């Protein structure tokens, strides 16, 4: 009887311990460990990858060539031809990093470096000539009309001296110059109006000085390999791992002063380069500094991504007409339609952000120009995240940059444009990453741990069950033998 009791006792201990470890200790231990590891502690592996991404993002640029520049300058509908992709390796890193332990915070400046990938770009070299609206002329005209309209005549006088006396607002440029190398701005100051603008260009970090008389302006050139001038402060997550990467301040402020209401001026969400562990189907917020606003993700579905259980998310920009987003309008009279962001107040130039080809936007924008074909599979934003570790396994951030083009009777080059304002696509980017097999195999091991524990628990429970059966056999077997013994003696 003692042997049976011992077996039952051992089985009970095994079953109880297994139940506790499987249902309480391991889940709590794993959650605690995952959260503690996903922090920005100094010299940690996560911190090192956050400071400098171990792999580059694939940065594809598609541009829109105006195929009828002369006719468009005289009021015709603008026809566009998509050119691209021009593919770059985008290396993301942080510069000027400083820790503030008392606040559990770290400050830094974003630093992105682009390297052209000739193989992935195929036959495209960057030397291709395309026609685009002169961004500086259109931008300056818009800014002056908004802030100091009585000075618009000075711009019209300065344009021939600053920009080489273009015949229309649609100018021929090489893709390389437009994106990185820069379009020339002449500042030899032969005209007093020219000097007014050149003095402002000297103060603007978006302009690169080529020589004493020339500045260069491009879309990405001034920021390529150069720390962004504006500082982030984010949470390190050591005290509360769920706050890791959460933006605490931007430009040394806890709130923006861009939009018309406090809600739209909020600074919250991650810095876009790290997510906490255990993301949920509620989604997550990202502070998009270039857009001066918070972007919220939306859960789409659960899926198996190359053997890894994952969540898929998407984003859109909403409808500025909604009461909660109306403060993103530049004014109540000039609110754009759904799935667009007017950057006029944010960037100081009449840029509008949308999805590529105005995907999910109002058909009016699509039909206002020729050559657009919005498609979900090519133009939507997609994030696939392993939820336990918060690791993006695949991401495609697709954004289009447009310029508001309007007739302006005070500017010679804008005088004969179509009387109807148009939001004209300039280019769109597909910024993406897909984890390689090296990182995917590590994630498979991580996501497989709960399953391994489950299997282990089942094995131990089977052993415990076997011990109980053995104990019952010993107990009842001996009892039966005890009943048979007297009969054997009588014989």
Tab-separated table of C-alpha atoms in Angstrom:
chain	number	residue	atom	x	y	z
A	1	UNK	CA	0.000	0.000	0.000
A	2	UNK	CA	2.880	2.355	0.743
A	3	UNK	CA	4.286	1.978	-2.796
A	4	UNK	CA	0.909	2.787	-4.324
A	5	UNK	CA	0.481	5.806	-2.083
A	6	UNK	CA	3.938	7.051	-3.052
A	7	UNK	CA	3.154	6.725	-6.757
A	8	UNK	CA	-0.134	8.570	-6.336
A	9	UNK	CA	1.644	11.284	-4.331
A	10	UNK	CA	4.341	11.690	-7.026
A	11	UNK	CA	1.676	11.768	-9.763
A	12	UNK	CA	-0.248	14.437	-7.848
A	13	UNK	CA	2.875	16.556	-7.419
A	14	UNK	CA	3.743	16.223	-11.122
A	15	UNK	CA	0.215	17.067	-12.219
A	16	UNK	CA	-0.049	20.024	-9.843
A	17	UNK	CA	3.359	21.405	-10.770
A	18	UNK	CA	2.627	20.982	-14.463
A	19	UNK	CA	-0.722	22.726	-14.112
A	20	UNK	CA	0.891	25.634	-12.246
A	21	UNK	CA	3.854	25.986	-14.636
A	22	UNK	CA	1.731	25.608	-17.754
A	23	UNK	CA	-1.116	27.917	-16.714
A	24	UNK	CA	0.508	30.447	-14.399
A	25	UNK	CA	4.297	30.450	-14.147
A	26	UNK	CA	5.295	30.063	-17.813
A	27	UNK	CA	2.832	32.586	-19.277
A	28	UNK	CA	3.744	35.159	-16.612
A	29	UNK	CA	7.453	34.405	-16.952
A	30	UNK	CA	7.357	34.635	-20.736
A	31	UNK	CA	5.373	37.872	-20.751
A	32	UNK	CA	7.692	39.396	-18.145
A	33	UNK	CA	10.810	38.278	-20.006
A	34	UNK	CA	9.565	39.459	-23.403
A	35	UNK	CA	8.605	42.859	-22.050
A	36	UNK	CA	11.884	43.320	-20.179
A	37	UNK	CA	13.920	42.408	-23.260
A	38	UNK	CA	12.010	44.800	-25.561
A	39	UNK	CA	13.443	47.970	-24.027
A	40	UNK	CA	15.971	50.604	-25.029
A	41	UNK	CA	18.429	49.864	-22.238
A	42	UNK	CA	21.987	50.888	-23.026
A	43	UNK	CA	24.112	48.251	-24.769
A	44	UNK	CA	21.123	45.926	-25.156
A	45	UNK	CA	20.620	44.084	-28.437
A	46	UNK	CA	17.298	45.820	-29.046
A	47	UNK	CA	18.937	49.199	-28.412
A	48	UNK	CA	21.720	48.469	-30.893
A	49	UNK	CA	19.221	47.517	-33.615
A	50	UNK	CA	17.147	50.603	-32.779
A	51	UNK	CA	20.160	52.905	-33.049
A	52	UNK	CA	21.156	51.446	-36.407
A	53	UNK	CA	18.881	49.097	-38.294
A	54	UNK	CA	20.696	45.817	-39.073
A	55	UNK	CA	19.109	45.613	-42.516
A	56	UNK	CA	18.106	48.375	-44.957
A	57	UNK	CA	14.596	49.174	-46.017
A	58	UNK	CA	13.821	48.906	-49.701
A	59	UNK	CA	12.898	52.418	-50.829
A	60	UNK	CA	11.153	52.574	-54.212
A	61	UNK	CA	10.340	55.900	-55.853
A	62	UNK	CA	7.814	56.317	-58.660
A	63	UNK	CA	7.581	59.724	-60.371
A	64	UNK	CA	4.909	61.291	-62.562
A	65	UNK	CA	5.999	62.747	-65.877
A	66	UNK	CA	3.733	65.453	-67.363
A	67	UNK	CA	3.405	64.323	-70.988
A	68	UNK	CA	1.691	67.498	-72.248
A	69	UNK	CA	3.564	70.351	-70.501
A	70	UNK	CA	2.892	73.070	-73.112
A	71	UNK	CA	-0.812	72.301	-73.379
A	72	UNK	CA	-1.165	71.993	-69.586
A	73	UNK	CA	0.476	75.401	-69.124
A	74	UNK	CA	-2.307	76.842	-71.297
A	75	UNK	CA	-5.153	75.272	-69.320
A	76	UNK	CA	-5.493	71.753	-70.753
A	77	UNK	CA	-6.109	68.747	-68.545
A	78	UNK	CA	-2.769	67.411	-67.279
A	79	UNK	CA	-1.754	63.950	-68.472
A	80	UNK	CA	0.665	61.881	-66.400
A	81	UNK	CA	2.947	58.931	-67.048
A	82	UNK	CA	4.336	56.946	-64.139
A	83	UNK	CA	8.097	56.381	-64.273
A	84	UNK	CA	9.902	53.962	-61.968
A	85	UNK	CA	10.619	52.376	-59.664
A	86	UNK	CA	13.976	53.861	-58.773
A	87	UNK	CA	15.157	51.596	-55.978
A	88	UNK	CA	17.366	52.587	-53.047
A	89	UNK	CA	18.639	50.926	-49.896
A	90	UNK	CA	17.447	53.105	-47.029
A	91	UNK	CA	19.574	52.763	-43.892
A	92	UNK	CA	17.827	54.084	-40.794
A	93	UNK	CA	19.835	55.178	-37.786
A	94	UNK	CA	19.857	57.667	-34.919
A	95	UNK	CA	22.339	60.475	-34.249
A	96	UNK	CA	23.216	62.641	-31.236
A	97	UNK	CA	21.803	60.082	-28.781
A	98	UNK	CA	21.510	61.135	-25.126
A	99	UNK	CA	19.936	59.154	-22.247
A	100	UNK	CA	17.940	60.727	-19.422
A	101	UNK	CA	17.629	57.981	-16.752
A	102	UNK	CA	15.472	60.044	-14.391
A	103	UNK	CA	12.822	60.379	-17.093
A	104	UNK	CA	13.501	56.915	-18.529
A	105	UNK	CA	13.935	58.751	-21.834
A	106	UNK	CA	16.374	59.066	-24.698
A	107	UNK	CA	16.765	61.904	-27.221
A	108	UNK	CA	18.053	61.629	-30.778
A	109	UNK	CA	17.890	62.967	-34.313
A	110	UNK	CA	16.705	60.754	-37.166
A	111	UNK	CA	19.376	59.945	-39.747
A	112	UNK	CA	18.460	58.282	-43.054
A	113	UNK	CA	20.936	57.348	-45.758
A	114	UNK	CA	19.905	56.350	-49.281
A	115	UNK	CA	22.086	54.239	-51.581
A	116	UNK	CA	20.991	53.691	-55.185
A	117	UNK	CA	20.509	50.028	-56.150
A	118	UNK	CA	21.281	49.813	-59.860
A	119	UNK	CA	20.395	46.115	-60.084
A	120	UNK	CA	16.897	46.471	-58.684
A	121	UNK	CA	16.301	49.650	-60.704
A	122	UNK	CA	16.900	47.741	-63.932
A	123	UNK	CA	17.400	49.963	-66.956
A	124	UNK	CA	16.610	53.154	-65.003
A	125	UNK	CA	19.677	55.200	-64.061
A	126	UNK	CA	18.338	58.503	-62.788
A	127	UNK	CA	19.427	60.375	-65.913
A	128	UNK	CA	15.947	60.104	-67.457
A	129	UNK	CA	14.378	63.467	-68.304
A	130	UNK	CA	10.852	64.145	-67.073
A	131	UNK	CA	8.567	67.202	-66.917
A	132	UNK	CA	7.235	68.291	-63.526
A	133	UNK	CA	5.811	71.508	-62.113
A	134	UNK	CA	8.598	73.613	-60.619
A	135	UNK	CA	8.045	72.852	-56.941
A	136	UNK	CA	9.769	75.983	-55.683
A	137	UNK	CA	7.826	78.369	-57.913
A	138	UNK	CA	4.473	76.818	-56.988
A	139	UNK	CA	5.430	76.533	-53.308
A	140	UNK	CA	6.677	80.098	-53.009
A	141	UNK	CA	3.591	81.478	-54.734
A	142	UNK	CA	1.314	79.603	-52.348
A	143	UNK	CA	3.259	80.630	-49.245
A	144	UNK	CA	3.328	84.313	-50.219
A	145	UNK	CA	-0.372	84.392	-51.034
A	146	UNK	CA	-1.119	82.878	-47.638
A	147	UNK	CA	1.188	85.008	-45.499
A	148	UNK	CA	2.008	88.196	-47.414
A	149	UNK	CA	-0.112	88.490	-50.574
A	150	UNK	CA	0.951	92.067	-51.342
A	151	UNK	CA	4.479	90.757	-52.026
A	152	UNK	CA	3.474	88.340	-54.784
A	153	UNK	CA	4.739	90.713	-57.482
A	154	UNK	CA	8.288	90.434	-56.172
A	155	UNK	CA	8.222	86.690	-56.816
A	156	UNK	CA	7.089	87.208	-60.409
A	157	UNK	CA	9.998	89.609	-60.946
A	158	UNK	CA	12.502	87.246	-59.307
A	159	UNK	CA	11.541	84.001	-61.104
A	160	UNK	CA	13.547	84.612	-64.328
A	161	UNK	CA	16.693	85.421	-62.322
A	162	UNK	CA	16.325	82.630	-59.741
A	163	UNK	CA	15.307	79.761	-61.997
A	164	UNK	CA	16.808	80.424	-65.438
A	165	UNK	CA	13.770	82.079	-67.017
A	166	UNK	CA	11.613	78.964	-67.651
A	167	UNK	CA	9.007	79.270	-70.430
A	168	UNK	CA	6.312	77.376	-68.460
A	169	UNK	CA	5.840	76.198	-64.881
A	170	UNK	CA	6.403	72.628	-66.132
A	171	UNK	CA	10.174	72.226	-66.389
A	172	UNK	CA	12.403	69.395	-67.685
A	173	UNK	CA	14.549	67.809	-64.975
A	174	UNK	CA	16.506	64.611	-64.545
A	175	UNK	CA	15.204	62.239	-61.914
A	176	UNK	CA	18.585	62.274	-60.180
A	177	UNK	CA	18.549	66.078	-59.857
A	178	UNK	CA	14.960	66.195	-58.639
A	179	UNK	CA	15.421	63.507	-55.986
A	180	UNK	CA	18.976	64.009	-54.696
A	181	UNK	CA	21.498	66.064	-56.659
A	182	UNK	CA	19.423	69.234	-56.747
A	183	UNK	CA	17.936	71.804	-59.096
A	184	UNK	CA	19.976	75.019	-59.314
A	185	UNK	CA	18.795	78.263	-57.742
A	186	UNK	CA	20.788	81.268	-58.994
A	187	UNK	CA	21.684	83.777	-56.296
A	188	UNK	CA	24.115	86.096	-58.102
A	189	UNK	CA	21.741	88.875	-56.974
A	190	UNK	CA	21.591	90.879	-60.172
A	191	UNK	CA	18.045	91.934	-59.239
A	192	UNK	CA	16.808	93.284	-55.899
A	193	UNK	CA	13.799	90.901	-55.866
A	194	UNK	CA	16.161	87.967	-56.349
A	195	UNK	CA	18.141	89.031	-53.266
A	196	UNK	CA	14.992	88.967	-51.104
A	197	UNK	CA	14.447	85.268	-51.720
A	198	UNK	CA	18.112	84.264	-51.655
A	199	UNK	CA	18.438	85.678	-48.148
A	200	UNK	CA	15.649	83.311	-47.058
A	201	UNK	CA	17.157	80.329	-48.867
A	202	UNK	CA	20.367	80.729	-46.848
A	203	UNK	CA	18.404	80.118	-43.635
A	204	UNK	CA	16.550	77.070	-44.920
A	205	UNK	CA	18.195	73.653	-44.266
A	206	UNK	CA	16.373	72.265	-47.313
A	207	UNK	CA	18.797	74.141	-49.567
A	208	UNK	CA	22.391	73.017	-50.144
A	209	UNK	CA	24.947	75.641	-51.114
A	210	UNK	CA	26.833	74.598	-54.252
A	211	UNK	CA	29.007	77.721	-54.481
A	212	UNK	CA	28.861	81.399	-53.588
A	213	UNK	CA	26.171	82.112	-56.167
A	214	UNK	CA	24.212	78.863	-56.389
A	215	UNK	CA	21.962	76.834	-54.105
A	216	UNK	CA	20.642	73.356	-54.896
A	217	UNK	CA	17.155	72.184	-54.032
A	218	UNK	CA	15.982	68.561	-54.157
A	219	UNK	CA	13.368	66.385	-52.521
A	220	UNK	CA	15.671	64.138	-50.470
A	221	UNK	CA	19.189	65.478	-51.015
A	222	UNK	CA	19.509	67.799	-48.020
A	223	UNK	CA	18.453	65.005	-45.636
A	224	UNK	CA	20.466	62.179	-47.192
A	225	UNK	CA	23.140	61.124	-44.698
A	226	UNK	CA	22.485	64.232	-42.595
A	227	UNK	CA	20.809	64.208	-39.165
A	228	UNK	CA	17.360	65.743	-39.159
A	229	UNK	CA	17.532	69.113	-37.388
A	230	UNK	CA	14.538	68.380	-35.136
A	231	UNK	CA	15.007	66.275	-31.997
A	232	UNK	CA	12.856	63.396	-30.742
A	233	UNK	CA	12.529	62.355	-27.104
A	234	UNK	CA	11.097	58.851	-26.601
A	235	UNK	CA	10.446	56.493	-23.706
A	236	UNK	CA	13.106	53.816	-23.126
A	237	UNK	CA	10.552	51.396	-21.641
A	238	UNK	CA	12.682	50.273	-18.684
A	239	UNK	CA	9.987	51.195	-16.159
A	240	UNK	CA	7.018	50.380	-18.355
A	241	UNK	CA	7.956	48.184	-21.340
A	242	UNK	CA	4.631	48.862	-23.051
A	243	UNK	CA	5.729	52.487	-23.506
A	244	UNK	CA	8.976	51.662	-25.313
A	245	UNK	CA	9.525	54.013	-28.249
A	246	UNK	CA	6.581	56.225	-27.250
A	247	UNK	CA	7.257	59.806	-28.324
A	248	UNK	CA	7.369	62.087	-25.284
A	249	UNK	CA	8.506	65.265	-27.026
A	250	UNK	CA	9.135	66.450	-30.554
A	251	UNK	CA	11.079	69.613	-31.284
A	252	UNK	CA	11.438	70.027	-27.497
A	253	UNK	CA	7.685	70.259	-27.026
A	254	UNK	CA	5.005	67.927	-25.639
A	255	UNK	CA	2.428	69.238	-28.132
A	256	UNK	CA	2.459	70.785	-31.574
A	257	UNK	CA	1.301	74.263	-32.543
A	258	UNK	CA	0.310	73.469	-36.123
A	259	UNK	CA	-3.384	72.689	-36.161
A	260	UNK	CA	-6.495	74.498	-34.940
A	261	UNK	CA	-7.345	72.213	-31.999
A	262	UNK	CA	-5.456	70.504	-29.170
A	263	UNK	CA	-6.536	67.005	-30.232
A	264	UNK	CA	-4.885	67.332	-33.633
A	265	UNK	CA	-1.755	68.804	-32.017
A	266	UNK	CA	-1.205	65.773	-29.780
A	267	UNK	CA	2.176	64.051	-29.784
A	268	UNK	CA	1.735	60.346	-29.060
A	269	UNK	CA	2.501	56.943	-30.523
A	270	UNK	CA	5.829	55.326	-31.314
A	271	UNK	CA	8.644	56.926	-33.306
A	272	UNK	CA	7.871	54.367	-36.084
A	273	UNK	CA	11.136	52.422	-35.576
A	274	UNK	CA	10.072	50.148	-32.678
A	275	UNK	CA	6.900	48.528	-31.355
A	276	UNK	CA	6.344	47.100	-27.856
A	277	UNK	CA	5.846	43.392	-27.227
A	278	UNK	CA	2.369	41.889	-27.245
A	279	UNK	CA	0.661	44.170	-29.721
A	280	UNK	CA	-3.091	43.667	-29.885
A	281	UNK	CA	-5.879	43.795	-32.403
A	282	UNK	CA	-6.633	47.301	-31.170
A	283	UNK	CA	-3.726	48.441	-33.343
A	284	UNK	CA	-1.032	50.973	-32.522
A	285	UNK	CA	-0.319	54.667	-33.067
A	286	UNK	CA	2.673	56.201	-34.827
A	287	UNK	CA	3.690	59.835	-34.605
A	288	UNK	CA	4.371	60.797	-38.241
A	289	UNK	CA	6.573	63.854	-37.770
A	290	UNK	CA	6.743	64.645	-41.505
A	291	UNK	CA	2.947	64.904	-41.501
A	292	UNK	CA	2.654	66.688	-38.124
A	293	UNK	CA	0.078	64.189	-36.888
A	294	UNK	CA	-0.644	60.811	-35.341
A	295	UNK	CA	-1.432	57.915	-37.691
A	296	UNK	CA	-3.436	55.001	-36.252
A	297	UNK	CA	-3.215	51.468	-37.601
A	298	UNK	CA	-6.254	49.248	-38.123
A	299	UNK	CA	-6.334	45.492	-37.586
A	300	UNK	CA	-7.187	43.553	-40.750
A	301	UNK	CA	-6.768	39.835	-40.025
A	302	UNK	CA	-4.772	37.031	-38.457
A	303	UNK	CA	-2.527	35.139	-40.846
A	304	UNK	CA	0.314	32.676	-41.077
A	305	UNK	CA	3.357	34.499	-42.454
A	306	UNK	CA	5.908	31.920	-43.585
A	307	UNK	CA	5.182	29.697	-40.601
A	308	UNK	CA	4.793	32.520	-38.067
A	309	UNK	CA	1.424	33.474	-36.519
A	310	UNK	CA	0.979	37.183	-37.290
A	311	UNK	CA	-1.411	40.110	-37.368
A	312	UNK	CA	-1.943	42.242	-40.454
A	313	UNK	CA	-2.665	45.964	-40.112
A	314	UNK	CA	-3.324	48.792	-42.520
A	315	UNK	CA	-3.718	52.571	-42.270
A	316	UNK	CA	-5.557	55.352	-43.996
A	317	UNK	CA	-5.743	59.087	-43.371
A	318	UNK	CA	-9.458	59.279	-42.657
A	319	UNK	CA	-11.847	61.985	-43.742
A	320	UNK	CA	-11.045	65.592	-42.739
A	321	UNK	CA	-14.785	66.272	-42.855
A	322	UNK	CA	-15.253	64.082	-39.756
A	323	UNK	CA	-15.657	66.113	-36.593
A	324	UNK	CA	-12.618	64.500	-34.914
A	325	UNK	CA	-10.332	65.213	-37.866
A	326	UNK	CA	-11.707	68.563	-38.981
A	327	UNK	CA	-8.922	70.350	-37.139
A	328	UNK	CA	-6.492	68.984	-39.752
A	329	UNK	CA	-8.037	71.278	-42.365
A	330	UNK	CA	-6.147	74.466	-43.177
A	331	UNK	CA	-9.472	76.282	-42.766
A	332	UNK	CA	-13.143	75.378	-42.607
A	333	UNK	CA	-13.569	76.574	-46.186
A	334	UNK	CA	-10.635	74.642	-47.686
A	335	UNK	CA	-11.044	71.160	-46.252
A	336	UNK	CA	-9.840	68.432	-48.591
A	337	UNK	CA	-11.693	65.203	-49.272
A	338	UNK	CA	-11.152	61.806	-47.678
A	339	UNK	CA	-7.811	60.050	-47.280
A	340	UNK	CA	-5.648	63.118	-47.833
A	341	UNK	CA	-3.501	65.310	-45.598
A	342	UNK	CA	-2.964	68.968	-46.437
A	343	UNK	CA	0.625	69.769	-45.399
A	344	UNK	CA	0.380	73.496	-46.084
A	345	UNK	CA	0.429	74.403	-42.381
A	346	UNK	CA	2.797	71.565	-41.454
A	347	UNK	CA	5.479	72.022	-44.123
A	348	UNK	CA	4.831	75.597	-45.231
A	349	UNK	CA	4.350	74.510	-48.854
A	350	UNK	CA	1.157	73.405	-50.658
A	351	UNK	CA	1.896	69.691	-50.486
A	352	UNK	CA	-0.850	67.104	-50.050
A	353	UNK	CA	-0.241	63.532	-48.902
A	354	UNK	CA	-2.407	60.660	-50.131
A	355	UNK	CA	-2.187	57.003	-50.987
A	356	UNK	CA	-0.593	56.274	-54.405
A	357	UNK	CA	-2.847	57.115	-57.352
A	358	UNK	CA	-5.332	58.523	-54.785
A	359	UNK	CA	-6.256	55.023	-53.642
A	360	UNK	CA	-9.222	55.285	-51.215
A	361	UNK	CA	-9.567	59.008	-51.987
A	362	UNK	CA	-12.424	60.770	-53.712
A	363	UNK	CA	-12.765	59.867	-57.434
A	364	UNK	CA	-12.700	63.599	-58.194
A	365	UNK	CA	-8.962	63.638	-57.498
A	366	UNK	CA	-8.339	60.574	-59.668
A	367	UNK	CA	-10.280	61.978	-62.615
A	368	UNK	CA	-8.849	65.505	-62.428
A	369	UNK	CA	-5.705	64.332	-64.263
A	370	UNK	CA	-5.041	61.606	-66.808
A	371	UNK	CA	-2.981	58.481	-66.208
A	372	UNK	CA	-3.975	57.308	-62.708
A	373	UNK	CA	-5.159	53.773	-61.842
A	374	UNK	CA	-5.570	53.114	-58.098
A	375	UNK	CA	-5.233	49.435	-57.150
A	376	UNK	CA	-5.470	47.876	-53.692
A	377	UNK	CA	-2.709	45.306	-54.187
A	378	UNK	CA	-0.222	47.925	-55.404
A	379	UNK	CA	-1.147	51.004	-53.409
A	380	UNK	CA	-2.420	50.073	-49.930
A	381	UNK	CA	-0.344	50.290	-46.750
A	382	UNK	CA	0.375	46.915	-45.118
A	383	UNK	CA	2.083	45.957	-41.842
A	384	UNK	CA	2.456	42.311	-40.813
A	385	UNK	CA	3.554	41.981	-37.177
A	386	UNK	CA	4.417	38.978	-35.002
A	387	UNK	CA	2.321	40.077	-32.009
A	388	UNK	CA	4.205	38.412	-29.137
A	389	UNK	CA	7.538	40.142	-29.857
A	390	UNK	CA	6.094	43.136	-31.726
A	391	UNK	CA	8.409	42.390	-34.658
A	392	UNK	CA	7.330	43.537	-38.132
A	393	UNK	CA	7.880	40.597	-40.486
A	394	UNK	CA	6.770	42.535	-43.557
A	395	UNK	CA	5.849	46.166	-44.096
A	396	UNK	CA	4.931	48.319	-47.071
A	397	UNK	CA	4.456	52.017	-46.358
A	398	UNK	CA	3.112	53.591	-49.517
A	399	UNK	CA	2.605	57.343	-49.671
A	400	UNK	CA	2.075	59.800	-52.511
A	401	UNK	CA	3.152	63.442	-52.472
A	402	UNK	CA	1.073	65.898	-54.463
A	403	UNK	CA	1.167	69.642	-54.992
A	404	UNK	CA	-1.793	72.020	-55.093
A	405	UNK	CA	-1.665	73.705	-58.493
A	406	UNK	CA	-3.822	76.816	-58.974
A	407	UNK	CA	-4.147	79.576	-61.517
A	408	UNK	CA	-2.609	82.819	-60.298
A	409	UNK	CA	-3.072	86.007	-62.286
A	410	UNK	CA	-0.149	87.664	-60.465
A	411	UNK	CA	2.442	85.065	-61.578
A	412	UNK	CA	3.205	84.920	-65.307
A	413	UNK	CA	3.918	81.140	-65.305
A	414	UNK	CA	0.675	80.366	-63.453
A	415	UNK	CA	-1.523	82.848	-65.297
A	416	UNK	CA	-2.939	80.504	-67.946
A	417	UNK	CA	-3.391	77.297	-65.970
A	418	UNK	CA	-6.794	75.631	-65.864
A	419	UNK	CA	-9.104	77.728	-63.734
A	420	UNK	CA	-9.983	74.698	-61.634
A	421	UNK	CA	-7.509	73.942	-58.859
A	422	UNK	CA	-5.917	70.502	-59.160
A	423	UNK	CA	-4.080	68.317	-56.675
A	424	UNK	CA	-1.266	67.138	-58.930
A	425	UNK	CA	0.699	63.948	-58.106
A	426	UNK	CA	4.483	64.472	-58.093
A	427	UNK	CA	5.807	61.112	-56.886
A	428	UNK	CA	5.041	58.250	-54.547
A	429	UNK	CA	7.226	55.996	-52.440
A	430	UNK	CA	6.993	52.353	-51.449
A	431	UNK	CA	9.093	51.976	-48.303
A	432	UNK	CA	9.225	48.326	-47.343
A	433	UNK	CA	10.995	45.518	-45.572
A	434	UNK	CA	10.684	41.751	-45.470
A	435	UNK	CA	12.634	39.823	-42.861
A	436	UNK	CA	15.138	37.331	-44.218
A	437	UNK	CA	15.252	33.670	-43.251
A	438	UNK	CA	17.855	34.315	-40.529
A	439	UNK	CA	15.432	36.475	-38.535
A	440	UNK	CA	12.349	34.463	-39.481
A	441	UNK	CA	13.884	31.254	-38.089
A	442	UNK	CA	14.534	33.020	-34.776
A	443	UNK	CA	10.920	34.168	-34.666
A	444	UNK	CA	9.703	30.633	-35.426
A	445	UNK	CA	11.651	29.344	-32.427
A	446	UNK	CA	10.209	32.097	-30.248
A	447	UNK	CA	6.618	31.555	-31.339
A	448	UNK	CA	7.109	27.788	-31.012
A	449	UNK	CA	7.975	27.943	-27.305
A	450	UNK	CA	4.365	27.899	-26.057
A	451	UNK	CA	3.692	24.885	-28.239
A	452	UNK	CA	6.762	23.109	-26.878
A	453	UNK	CA	5.591	23.838	-23.332
A	454	UNK	CA	2.148	22.482	-24.210
A	455	UNK	CA	3.711	19.274	-25.529
A	456	UNK	CA	5.882	19.006	-22.426
A	457	UNK	CA	2.854	19.481	-20.206
A	458	UNK	CA	0.967	16.735	-22.056
A	459	UNK	CA	3.927	14.345	-21.708
A	460	UNK	CA	4.213	15.020	-17.958
A	461	UNK	CA	0.460	14.599	-17.518
A	462	UNK	CA	0.680	11.268	-19.378
A	463	UNK	CA	3.500	10.187	-17.078
A	464	UNK	CA	1.466	11.254	-14.056
A	465	UNK	CA	-1.489	9.326	-15.419
A	466	UNK	CA	0.726	6.277	-15.925
A	467	UNK	CA	1.912	6.511	-12.310
A	468	UNK	CA	-1.689	6.602	-11.094
A	469	UNK	CA	-2.525	3.539	-13.173
A	470	UNK	CA	0.564	1.780	-11.836
A	471	UNK	CA	-0.434	2.670	-8.293
A	472	UNK	CA	-3.939	1.327	-8.840
A	473	UNK	CA	-2.499	-1.871	-10.289
A	474	UNK	CA	-0.223	-2.340	-7.276
A	475	UNK	CA	-3.003	-1.593	-4.841
A	476	UNK	CA	-5.713	-3.751	-6.350
A	477	UNK	CA	-3.301	-6.416	-7.574
A	478	UNK	CA	-1.961	-6.965	-4.068
A	479	UNK	CA	-5.461	-6.943	-2.667
A	480	UNK	CA	-6.499	-9.686	-5.066
A	481	UNK	CA	-3.378	-11.708	-4.280
A	482	UNK	CA	-4.203	-11.385	-0.598
A	483	UNK	CA	-7.647	-12.877	-1.168
A	484	UNK	CA	-6.193	-15.822	-3.127
A	485	UNK	CA	-3.517	-16.776	-0.510
A	486	UNK	CA	-5.786	-18.690	1.992
A	487	UNK	CA	-7.212	-20.817	-0.768
A	488	UNK	CA	-3.751	-21.797	-1.780
A	489	UNK	CA	-2.862	-22.806	1.812
A	490	UNK	CA	-5.969	-24.933	2.165
A	491	UNK	CA	-4.966	-26.922	-0.823
